[in-house]
PDB file of C-alpha atoms in Angstrom:
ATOM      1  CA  UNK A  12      11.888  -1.416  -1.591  1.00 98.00           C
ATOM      2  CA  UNK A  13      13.454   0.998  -3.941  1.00 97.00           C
ATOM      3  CA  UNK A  14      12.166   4.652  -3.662  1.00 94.00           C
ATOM      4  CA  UNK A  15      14.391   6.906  -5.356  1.00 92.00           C
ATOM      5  CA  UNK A  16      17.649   6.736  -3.609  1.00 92.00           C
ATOM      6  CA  UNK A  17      16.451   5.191  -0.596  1.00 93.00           C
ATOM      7  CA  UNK A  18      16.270   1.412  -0.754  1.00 96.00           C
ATOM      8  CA  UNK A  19      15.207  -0.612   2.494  1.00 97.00           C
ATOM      9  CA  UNK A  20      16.390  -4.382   2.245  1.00 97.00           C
ATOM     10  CA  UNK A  21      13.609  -7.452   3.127  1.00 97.00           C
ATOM     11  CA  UNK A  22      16.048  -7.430   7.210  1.00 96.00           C
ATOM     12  CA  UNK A  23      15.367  -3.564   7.416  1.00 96.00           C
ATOM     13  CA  UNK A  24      11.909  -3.573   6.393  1.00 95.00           C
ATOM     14  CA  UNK A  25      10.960  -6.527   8.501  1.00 93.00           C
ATOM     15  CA  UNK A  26      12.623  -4.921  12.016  1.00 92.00           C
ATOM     16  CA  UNK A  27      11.030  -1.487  11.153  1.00 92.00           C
ATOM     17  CA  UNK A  28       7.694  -3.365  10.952  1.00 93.00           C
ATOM     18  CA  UNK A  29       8.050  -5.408  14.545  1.00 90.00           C
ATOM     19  CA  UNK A  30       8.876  -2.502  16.155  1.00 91.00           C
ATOM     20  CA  UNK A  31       5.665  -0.283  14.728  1.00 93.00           C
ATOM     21  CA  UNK A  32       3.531  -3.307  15.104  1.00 92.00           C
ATOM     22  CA  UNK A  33       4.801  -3.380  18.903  1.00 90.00           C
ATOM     23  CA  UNK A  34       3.225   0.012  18.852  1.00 91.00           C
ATOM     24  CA  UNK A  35      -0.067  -0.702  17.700  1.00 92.00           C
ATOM     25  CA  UNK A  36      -0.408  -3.941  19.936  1.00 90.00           C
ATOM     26  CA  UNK A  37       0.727  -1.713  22.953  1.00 88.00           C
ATOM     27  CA  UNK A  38      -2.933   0.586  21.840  1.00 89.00           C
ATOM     28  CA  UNK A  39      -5.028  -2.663  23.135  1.00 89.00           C
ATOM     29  CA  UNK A  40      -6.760  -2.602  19.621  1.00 90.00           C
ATOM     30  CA  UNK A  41      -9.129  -5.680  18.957  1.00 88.00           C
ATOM     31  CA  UNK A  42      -8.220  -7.915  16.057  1.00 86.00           C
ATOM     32  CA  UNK A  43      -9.505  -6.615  12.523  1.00 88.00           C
ATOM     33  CA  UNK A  44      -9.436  -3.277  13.866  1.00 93.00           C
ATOM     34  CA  UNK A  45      -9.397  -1.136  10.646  1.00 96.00           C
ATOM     35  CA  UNK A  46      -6.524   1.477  10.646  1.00 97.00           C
ATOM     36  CA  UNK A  47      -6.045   3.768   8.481  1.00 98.00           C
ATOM     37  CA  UNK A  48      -2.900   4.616   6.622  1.00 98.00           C
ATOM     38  CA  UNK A  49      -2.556   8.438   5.502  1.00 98.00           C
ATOM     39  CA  UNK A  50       1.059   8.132   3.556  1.00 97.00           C
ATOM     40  CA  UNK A  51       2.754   9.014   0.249  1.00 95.00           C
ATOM     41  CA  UNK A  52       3.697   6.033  -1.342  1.00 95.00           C
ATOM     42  CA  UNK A  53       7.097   4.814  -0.366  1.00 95.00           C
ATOM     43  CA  UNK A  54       9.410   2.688   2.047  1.00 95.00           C
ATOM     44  CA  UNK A  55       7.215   4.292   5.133  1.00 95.00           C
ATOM     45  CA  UNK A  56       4.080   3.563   3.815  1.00 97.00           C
ATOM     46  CA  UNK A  57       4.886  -0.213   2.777  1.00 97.00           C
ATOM     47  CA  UNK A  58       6.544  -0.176   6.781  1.00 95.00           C
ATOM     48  CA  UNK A  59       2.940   0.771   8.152  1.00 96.00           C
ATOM     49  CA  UNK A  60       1.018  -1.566   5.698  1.00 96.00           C
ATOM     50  CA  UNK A  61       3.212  -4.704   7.052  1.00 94.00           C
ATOM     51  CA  UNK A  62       2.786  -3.524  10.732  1.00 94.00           C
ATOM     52  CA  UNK A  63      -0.906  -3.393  10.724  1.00 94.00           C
ATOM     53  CA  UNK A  64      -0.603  -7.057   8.943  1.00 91.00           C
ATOM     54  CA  UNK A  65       1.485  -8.271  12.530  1.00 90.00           C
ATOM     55  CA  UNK A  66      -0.345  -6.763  14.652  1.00 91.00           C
ATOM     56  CA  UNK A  67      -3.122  -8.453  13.611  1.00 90.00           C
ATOM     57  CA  UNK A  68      -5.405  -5.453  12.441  1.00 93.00           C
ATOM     58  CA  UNK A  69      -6.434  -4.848   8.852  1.00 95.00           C
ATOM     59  CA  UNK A  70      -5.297  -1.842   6.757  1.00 96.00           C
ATOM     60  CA  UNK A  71      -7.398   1.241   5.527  1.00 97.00           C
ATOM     61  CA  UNK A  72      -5.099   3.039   2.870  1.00 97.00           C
ATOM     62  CA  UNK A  73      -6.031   6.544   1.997  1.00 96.00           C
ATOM     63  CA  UNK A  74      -5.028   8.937  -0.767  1.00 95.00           C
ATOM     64  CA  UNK A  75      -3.330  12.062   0.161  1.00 95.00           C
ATOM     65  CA  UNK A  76      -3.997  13.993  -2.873  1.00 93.00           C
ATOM     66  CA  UNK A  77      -7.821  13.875  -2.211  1.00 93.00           C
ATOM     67  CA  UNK A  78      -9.610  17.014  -0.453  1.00 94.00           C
ATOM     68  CA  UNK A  79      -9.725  16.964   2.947  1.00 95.00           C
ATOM     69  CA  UNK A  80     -13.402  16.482   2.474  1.00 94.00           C
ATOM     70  CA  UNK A  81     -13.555  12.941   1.079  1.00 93.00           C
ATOM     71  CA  UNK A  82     -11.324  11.849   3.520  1.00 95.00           C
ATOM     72  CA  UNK A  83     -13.263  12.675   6.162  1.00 95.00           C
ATOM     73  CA  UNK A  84     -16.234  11.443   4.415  1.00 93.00           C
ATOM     74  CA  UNK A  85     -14.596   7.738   3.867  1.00 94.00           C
ATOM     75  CA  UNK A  86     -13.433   7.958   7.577  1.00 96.00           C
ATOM     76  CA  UNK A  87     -16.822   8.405   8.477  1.00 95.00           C
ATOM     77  CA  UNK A  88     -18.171   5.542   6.616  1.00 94.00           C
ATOM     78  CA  UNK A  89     -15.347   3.338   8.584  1.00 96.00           C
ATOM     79  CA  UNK A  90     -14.291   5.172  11.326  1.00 96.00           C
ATOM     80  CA  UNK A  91     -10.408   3.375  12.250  1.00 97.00           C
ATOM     81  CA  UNK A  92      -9.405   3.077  15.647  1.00 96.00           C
ATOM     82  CA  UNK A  93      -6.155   4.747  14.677  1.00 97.00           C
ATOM     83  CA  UNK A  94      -4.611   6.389  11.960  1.00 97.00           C
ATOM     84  CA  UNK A  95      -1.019   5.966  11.179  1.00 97.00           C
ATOM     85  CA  UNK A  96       0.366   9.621   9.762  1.00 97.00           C
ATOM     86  CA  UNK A  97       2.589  12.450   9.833  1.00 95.00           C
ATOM     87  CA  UNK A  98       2.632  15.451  11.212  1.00 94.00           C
ATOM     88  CA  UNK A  99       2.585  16.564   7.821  1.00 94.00           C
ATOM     89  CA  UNK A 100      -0.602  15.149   6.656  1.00 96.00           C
ATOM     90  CA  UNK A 101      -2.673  14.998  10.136  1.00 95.00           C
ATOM     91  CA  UNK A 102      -3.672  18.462   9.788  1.00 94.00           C
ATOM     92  CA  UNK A 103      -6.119  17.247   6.941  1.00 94.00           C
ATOM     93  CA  UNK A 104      -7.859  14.962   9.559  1.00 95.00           C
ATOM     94  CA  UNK A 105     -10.739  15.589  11.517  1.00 93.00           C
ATOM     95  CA  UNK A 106      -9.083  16.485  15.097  1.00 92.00           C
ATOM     96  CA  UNK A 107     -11.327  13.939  16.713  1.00 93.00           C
ATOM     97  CA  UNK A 108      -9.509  11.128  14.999  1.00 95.00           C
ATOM     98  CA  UNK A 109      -6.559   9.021  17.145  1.00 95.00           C
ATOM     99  CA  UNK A 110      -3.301   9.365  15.350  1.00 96.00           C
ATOM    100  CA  UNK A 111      -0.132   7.766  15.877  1.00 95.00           C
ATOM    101  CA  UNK A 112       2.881  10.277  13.537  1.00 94.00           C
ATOM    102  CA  UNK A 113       5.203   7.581  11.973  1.00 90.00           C
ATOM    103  CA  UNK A 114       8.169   9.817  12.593  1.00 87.00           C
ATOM    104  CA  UNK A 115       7.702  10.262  16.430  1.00 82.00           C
ATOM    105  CA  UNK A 116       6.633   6.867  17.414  1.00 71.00           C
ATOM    106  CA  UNK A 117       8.097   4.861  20.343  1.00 67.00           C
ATOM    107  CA  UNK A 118       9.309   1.730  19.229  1.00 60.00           C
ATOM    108  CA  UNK A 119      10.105   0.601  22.650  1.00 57.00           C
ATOM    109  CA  UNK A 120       7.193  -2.086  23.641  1.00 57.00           C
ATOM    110  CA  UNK A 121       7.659  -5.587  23.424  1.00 57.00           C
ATOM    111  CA  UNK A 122       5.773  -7.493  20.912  1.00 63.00           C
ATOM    112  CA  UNK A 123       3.642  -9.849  21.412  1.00 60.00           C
ATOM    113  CA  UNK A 124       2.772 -11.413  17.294  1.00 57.00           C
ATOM    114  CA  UNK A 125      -0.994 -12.204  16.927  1.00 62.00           C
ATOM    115  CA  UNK A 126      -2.390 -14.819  14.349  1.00 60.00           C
ATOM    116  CA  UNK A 127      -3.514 -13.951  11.457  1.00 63.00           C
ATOM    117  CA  UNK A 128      -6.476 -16.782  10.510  1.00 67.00           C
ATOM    118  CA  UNK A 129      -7.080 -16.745   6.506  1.00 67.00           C
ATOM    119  CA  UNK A 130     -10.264 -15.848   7.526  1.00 73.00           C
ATOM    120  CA  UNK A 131      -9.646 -12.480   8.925  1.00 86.00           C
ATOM    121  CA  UNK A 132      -9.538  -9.037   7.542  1.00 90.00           C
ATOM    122  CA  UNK A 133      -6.225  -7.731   5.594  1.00 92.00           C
ATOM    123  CA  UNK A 134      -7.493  -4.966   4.679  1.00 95.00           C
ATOM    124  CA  UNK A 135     -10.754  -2.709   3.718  1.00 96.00           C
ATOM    125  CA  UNK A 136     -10.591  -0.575   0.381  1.00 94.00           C
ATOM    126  CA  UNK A 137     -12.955   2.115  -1.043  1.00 93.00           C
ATOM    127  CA  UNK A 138     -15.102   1.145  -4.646  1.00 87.00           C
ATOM    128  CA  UNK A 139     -14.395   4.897  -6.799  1.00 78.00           C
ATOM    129  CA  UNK A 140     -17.968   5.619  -6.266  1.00 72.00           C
ATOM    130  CA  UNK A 141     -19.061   6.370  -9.773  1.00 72.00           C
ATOM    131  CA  UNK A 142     -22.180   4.913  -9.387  1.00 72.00           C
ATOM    132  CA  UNK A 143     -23.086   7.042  -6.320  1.00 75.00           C
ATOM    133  CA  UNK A 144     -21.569   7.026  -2.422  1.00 84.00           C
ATOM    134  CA  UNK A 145     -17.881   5.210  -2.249  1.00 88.00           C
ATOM    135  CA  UNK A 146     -18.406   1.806  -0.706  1.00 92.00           C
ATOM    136  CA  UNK A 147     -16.358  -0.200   2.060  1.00 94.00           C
ATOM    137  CA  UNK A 148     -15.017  -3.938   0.603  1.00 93.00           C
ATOM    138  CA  UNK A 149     -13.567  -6.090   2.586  1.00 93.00           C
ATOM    139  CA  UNK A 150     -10.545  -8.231   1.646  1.00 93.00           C
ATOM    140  CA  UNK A 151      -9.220 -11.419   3.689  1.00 92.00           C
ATOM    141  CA  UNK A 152      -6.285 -12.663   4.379  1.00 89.00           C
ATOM    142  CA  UNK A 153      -7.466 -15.727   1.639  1.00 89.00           C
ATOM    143  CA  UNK A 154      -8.610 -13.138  -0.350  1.00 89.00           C
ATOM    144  CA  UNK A 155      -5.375 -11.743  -0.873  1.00 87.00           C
ATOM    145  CA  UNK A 156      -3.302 -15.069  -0.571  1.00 84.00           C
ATOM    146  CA  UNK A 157      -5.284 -16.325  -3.564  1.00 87.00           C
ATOM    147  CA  UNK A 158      -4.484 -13.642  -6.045  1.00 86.00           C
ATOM    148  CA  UNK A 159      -1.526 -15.292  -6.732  1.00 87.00           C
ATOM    149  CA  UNK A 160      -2.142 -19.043  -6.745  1.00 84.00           C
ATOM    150  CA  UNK A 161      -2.461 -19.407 -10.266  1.00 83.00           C
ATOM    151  CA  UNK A 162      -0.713 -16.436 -11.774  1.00 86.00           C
ATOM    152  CA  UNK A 163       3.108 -17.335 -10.142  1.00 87.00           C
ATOM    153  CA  UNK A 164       3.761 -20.155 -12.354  1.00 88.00           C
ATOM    154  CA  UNK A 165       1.966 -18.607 -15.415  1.00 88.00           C
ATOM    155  CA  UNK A 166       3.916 -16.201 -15.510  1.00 90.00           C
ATOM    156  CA  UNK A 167       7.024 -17.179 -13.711  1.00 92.00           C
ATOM    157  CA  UNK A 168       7.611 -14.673 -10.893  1.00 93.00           C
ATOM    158  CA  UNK A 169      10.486 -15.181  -9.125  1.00 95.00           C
ATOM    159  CA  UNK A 170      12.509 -13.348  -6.386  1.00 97.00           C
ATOM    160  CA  UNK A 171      14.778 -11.827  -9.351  1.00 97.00           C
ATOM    161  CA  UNK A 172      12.082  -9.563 -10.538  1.00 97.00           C
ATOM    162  CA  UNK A 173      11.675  -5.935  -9.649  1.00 98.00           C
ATOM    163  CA  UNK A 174       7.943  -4.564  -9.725  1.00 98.00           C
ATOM    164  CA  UNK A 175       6.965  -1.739 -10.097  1.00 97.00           C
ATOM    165  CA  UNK A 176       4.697   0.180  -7.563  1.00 97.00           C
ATOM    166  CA  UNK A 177       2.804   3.091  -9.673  1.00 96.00           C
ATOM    167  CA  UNK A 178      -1.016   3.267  -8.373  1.00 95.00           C
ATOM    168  CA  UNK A 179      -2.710   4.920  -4.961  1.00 94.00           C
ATOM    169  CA  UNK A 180      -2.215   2.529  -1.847  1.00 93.00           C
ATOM    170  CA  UNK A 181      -6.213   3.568  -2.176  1.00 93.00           C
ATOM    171  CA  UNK A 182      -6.428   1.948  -5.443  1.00 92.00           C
ATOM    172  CA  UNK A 183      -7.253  -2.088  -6.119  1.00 87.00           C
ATOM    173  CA  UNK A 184      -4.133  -2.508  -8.130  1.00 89.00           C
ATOM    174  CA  UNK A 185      -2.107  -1.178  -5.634  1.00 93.00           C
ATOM    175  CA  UNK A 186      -2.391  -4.500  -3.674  1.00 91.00           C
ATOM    176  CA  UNK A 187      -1.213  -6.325  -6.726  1.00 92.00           C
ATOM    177  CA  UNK A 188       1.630  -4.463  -7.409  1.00 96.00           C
ATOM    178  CA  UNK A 189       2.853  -4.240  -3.335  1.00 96.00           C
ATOM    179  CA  UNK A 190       2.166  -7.977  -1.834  1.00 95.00           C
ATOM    180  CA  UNK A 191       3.176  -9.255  -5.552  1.00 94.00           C
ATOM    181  CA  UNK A 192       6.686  -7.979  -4.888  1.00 96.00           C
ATOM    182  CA  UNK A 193       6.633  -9.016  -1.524  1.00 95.00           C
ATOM    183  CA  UNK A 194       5.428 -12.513  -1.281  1.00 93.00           C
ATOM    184  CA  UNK A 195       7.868 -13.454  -3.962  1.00 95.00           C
ATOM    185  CA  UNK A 196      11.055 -11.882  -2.372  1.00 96.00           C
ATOM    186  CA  UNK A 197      11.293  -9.514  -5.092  1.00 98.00           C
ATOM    187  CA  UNK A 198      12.488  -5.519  -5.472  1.00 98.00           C
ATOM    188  CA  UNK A 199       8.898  -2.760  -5.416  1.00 98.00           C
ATOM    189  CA  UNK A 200      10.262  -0.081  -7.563  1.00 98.00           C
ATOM    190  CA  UNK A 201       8.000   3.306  -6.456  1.00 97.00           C
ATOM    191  CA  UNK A 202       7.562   5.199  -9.261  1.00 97.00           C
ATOM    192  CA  UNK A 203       8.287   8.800  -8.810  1.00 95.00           C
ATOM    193  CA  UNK A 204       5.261  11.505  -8.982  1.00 93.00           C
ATOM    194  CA  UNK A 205       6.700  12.622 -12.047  1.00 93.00           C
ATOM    195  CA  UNK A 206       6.746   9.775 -14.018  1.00 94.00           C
ATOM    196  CA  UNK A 207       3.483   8.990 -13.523  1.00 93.00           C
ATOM    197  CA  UNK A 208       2.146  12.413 -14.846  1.00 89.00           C
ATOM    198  CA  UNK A 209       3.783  11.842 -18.336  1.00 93.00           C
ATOM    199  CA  UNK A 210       4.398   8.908 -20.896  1.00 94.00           C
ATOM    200  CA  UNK A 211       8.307   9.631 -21.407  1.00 95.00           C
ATOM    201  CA  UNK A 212       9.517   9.293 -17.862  1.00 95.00           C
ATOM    202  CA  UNK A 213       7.220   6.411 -17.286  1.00 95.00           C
ATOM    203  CA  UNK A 214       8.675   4.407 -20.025  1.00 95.00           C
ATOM    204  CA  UNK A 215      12.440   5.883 -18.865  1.00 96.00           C
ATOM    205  CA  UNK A 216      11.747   4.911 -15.421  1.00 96.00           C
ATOM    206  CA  UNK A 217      10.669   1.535 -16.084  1.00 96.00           C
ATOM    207  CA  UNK A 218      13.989   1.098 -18.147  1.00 96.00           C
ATOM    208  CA  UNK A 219      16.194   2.313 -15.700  1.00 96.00           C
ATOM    209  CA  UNK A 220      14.962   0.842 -12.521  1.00 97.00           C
ATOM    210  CA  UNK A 221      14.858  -2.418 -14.759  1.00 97.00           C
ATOM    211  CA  UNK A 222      11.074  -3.466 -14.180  1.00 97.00           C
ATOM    212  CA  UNK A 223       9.939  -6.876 -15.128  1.00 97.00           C
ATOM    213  CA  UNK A 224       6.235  -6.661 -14.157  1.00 96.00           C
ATOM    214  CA  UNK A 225       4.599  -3.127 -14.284  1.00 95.00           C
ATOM    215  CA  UNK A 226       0.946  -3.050 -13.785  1.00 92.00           C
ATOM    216  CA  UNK A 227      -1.931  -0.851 -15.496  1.00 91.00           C
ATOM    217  CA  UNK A 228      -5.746  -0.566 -16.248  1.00 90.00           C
ATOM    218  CA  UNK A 229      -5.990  -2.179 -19.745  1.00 92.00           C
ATOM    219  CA  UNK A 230      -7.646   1.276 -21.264  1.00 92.00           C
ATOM    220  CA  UNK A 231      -4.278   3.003 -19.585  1.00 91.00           C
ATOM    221  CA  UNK A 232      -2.037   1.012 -21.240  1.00 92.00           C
ATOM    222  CA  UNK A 233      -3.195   0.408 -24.416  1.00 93.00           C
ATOM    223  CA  UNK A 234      -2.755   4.032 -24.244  1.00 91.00           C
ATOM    224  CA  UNK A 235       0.789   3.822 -23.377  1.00 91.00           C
ATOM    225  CA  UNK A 236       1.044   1.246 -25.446  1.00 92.00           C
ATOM    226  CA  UNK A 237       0.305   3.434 -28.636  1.00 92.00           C
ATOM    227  CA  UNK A 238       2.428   6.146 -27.510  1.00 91.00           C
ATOM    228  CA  UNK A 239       5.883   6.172 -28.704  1.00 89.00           C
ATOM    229  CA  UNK A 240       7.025   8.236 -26.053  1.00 86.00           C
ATOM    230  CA  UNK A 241       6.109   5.692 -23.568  1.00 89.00           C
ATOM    231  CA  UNK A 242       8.788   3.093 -25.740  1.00 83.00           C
TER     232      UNK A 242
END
């Protein structure tokens, strides 16, 4: 994982996520326990999302730059036995909620690895809700195997290739871009906040980070597409 300056090799990323996932066993939770993930995009975030996978729990991301409001709202539709935070951002959470801070845990328990059937949960995302309340779906571990069956040798992913990781953990693309770059041994490039808010730095970020697959809505990128400041 490459975010900004700080880049976390596959042997870093992998101890940092026993030793959180030795956390969340130690809480007793029951297998496909949602949990919630309250996290900026980055080499923390990706951390929590791979602990929850070991621990044999599925993953409820959540978008810190919506109001306090929906949050609580889609909390209340799937209420997590634990949220994984920081200090920072746990003062937008309903106090009732269980919260384990990220930069205070003990990473002292054993662990003890659970299995993760193809049948179980990976994780639980939000629909946008246009057409009314936001609704629960729940993805497998199949589910999310599956997505890249077919597209790996159509378009020739390898280990060399460095994606790029530009949309809400909260978003369905997000889980493209993140277990795309991991199940194939390659680098997650996390695009910085400002080069998602404007066509230029994009398009100078994907340079210089040297992206290979970037991923968009089509109606986005066609935008980009016709922009020249995005070339």
């Amino acid at each position: 994982v490459r975010d900004g300056t700080t880049v976390v090799t596959y042997r870093e990323l992998d101890r940092a996520a026993e030793a959180l996932a030795a956390v969340l066993i130690g809480r007793g939770l029951a297998a496909d326990t949602p949990v919630a993930v309250l996290l900026e995009r980055g080499a923390a975030l990706v951390v929590a999302l791979l602990a929850i996978q070991k621990a044999g729990l599925a993953y409820l991301p959540l978008e810190p730059a919506q109001p306090d409001a929906r949050l609580a709202a889609l909390l209340a539709l799937v209420p997590p036995g634990l949220v994984i935070t920081r200090a920072a951002l746990r003062v937008r959470l309903p106090a009732t909620l269980a919260c384990l801070d990220v930069d205070a845990a003990d990473t002292a328990a054993p662990l003890a690895r659970r299995a993760a059937p193809r049948g179980t949960l990976a994780y639980i995302k939000f629909t946008s809700g246009s057409g009314g309340r936001p609704k629960p779906v729940a993805v497998s571990h199949a589910n999310l195997a599956g997505l890249f069956t077919g597209i790996t040798p159509a378009l020739a992913l390898t280990a060399a290739d460095t994606w790029s990781w530009y949309h809400s953990p909260a978003f369905g693309y997000s889980a493209w871009e993140l277990w795309g770059a991991l199940t194939h041994g390659a680098c997650l490039a996390v695009v910085p906040e400002a080069a998602r808010a404007e066509l230029a730095a994009l398009g100078a970020f994907l340079a210089a980070a040297g992206v290979t697959v970037f991923s968009h809505t089509p109606s986005a990128f066609r935008l980009a597409l016709a922009s020249e400041a995005f070339h």
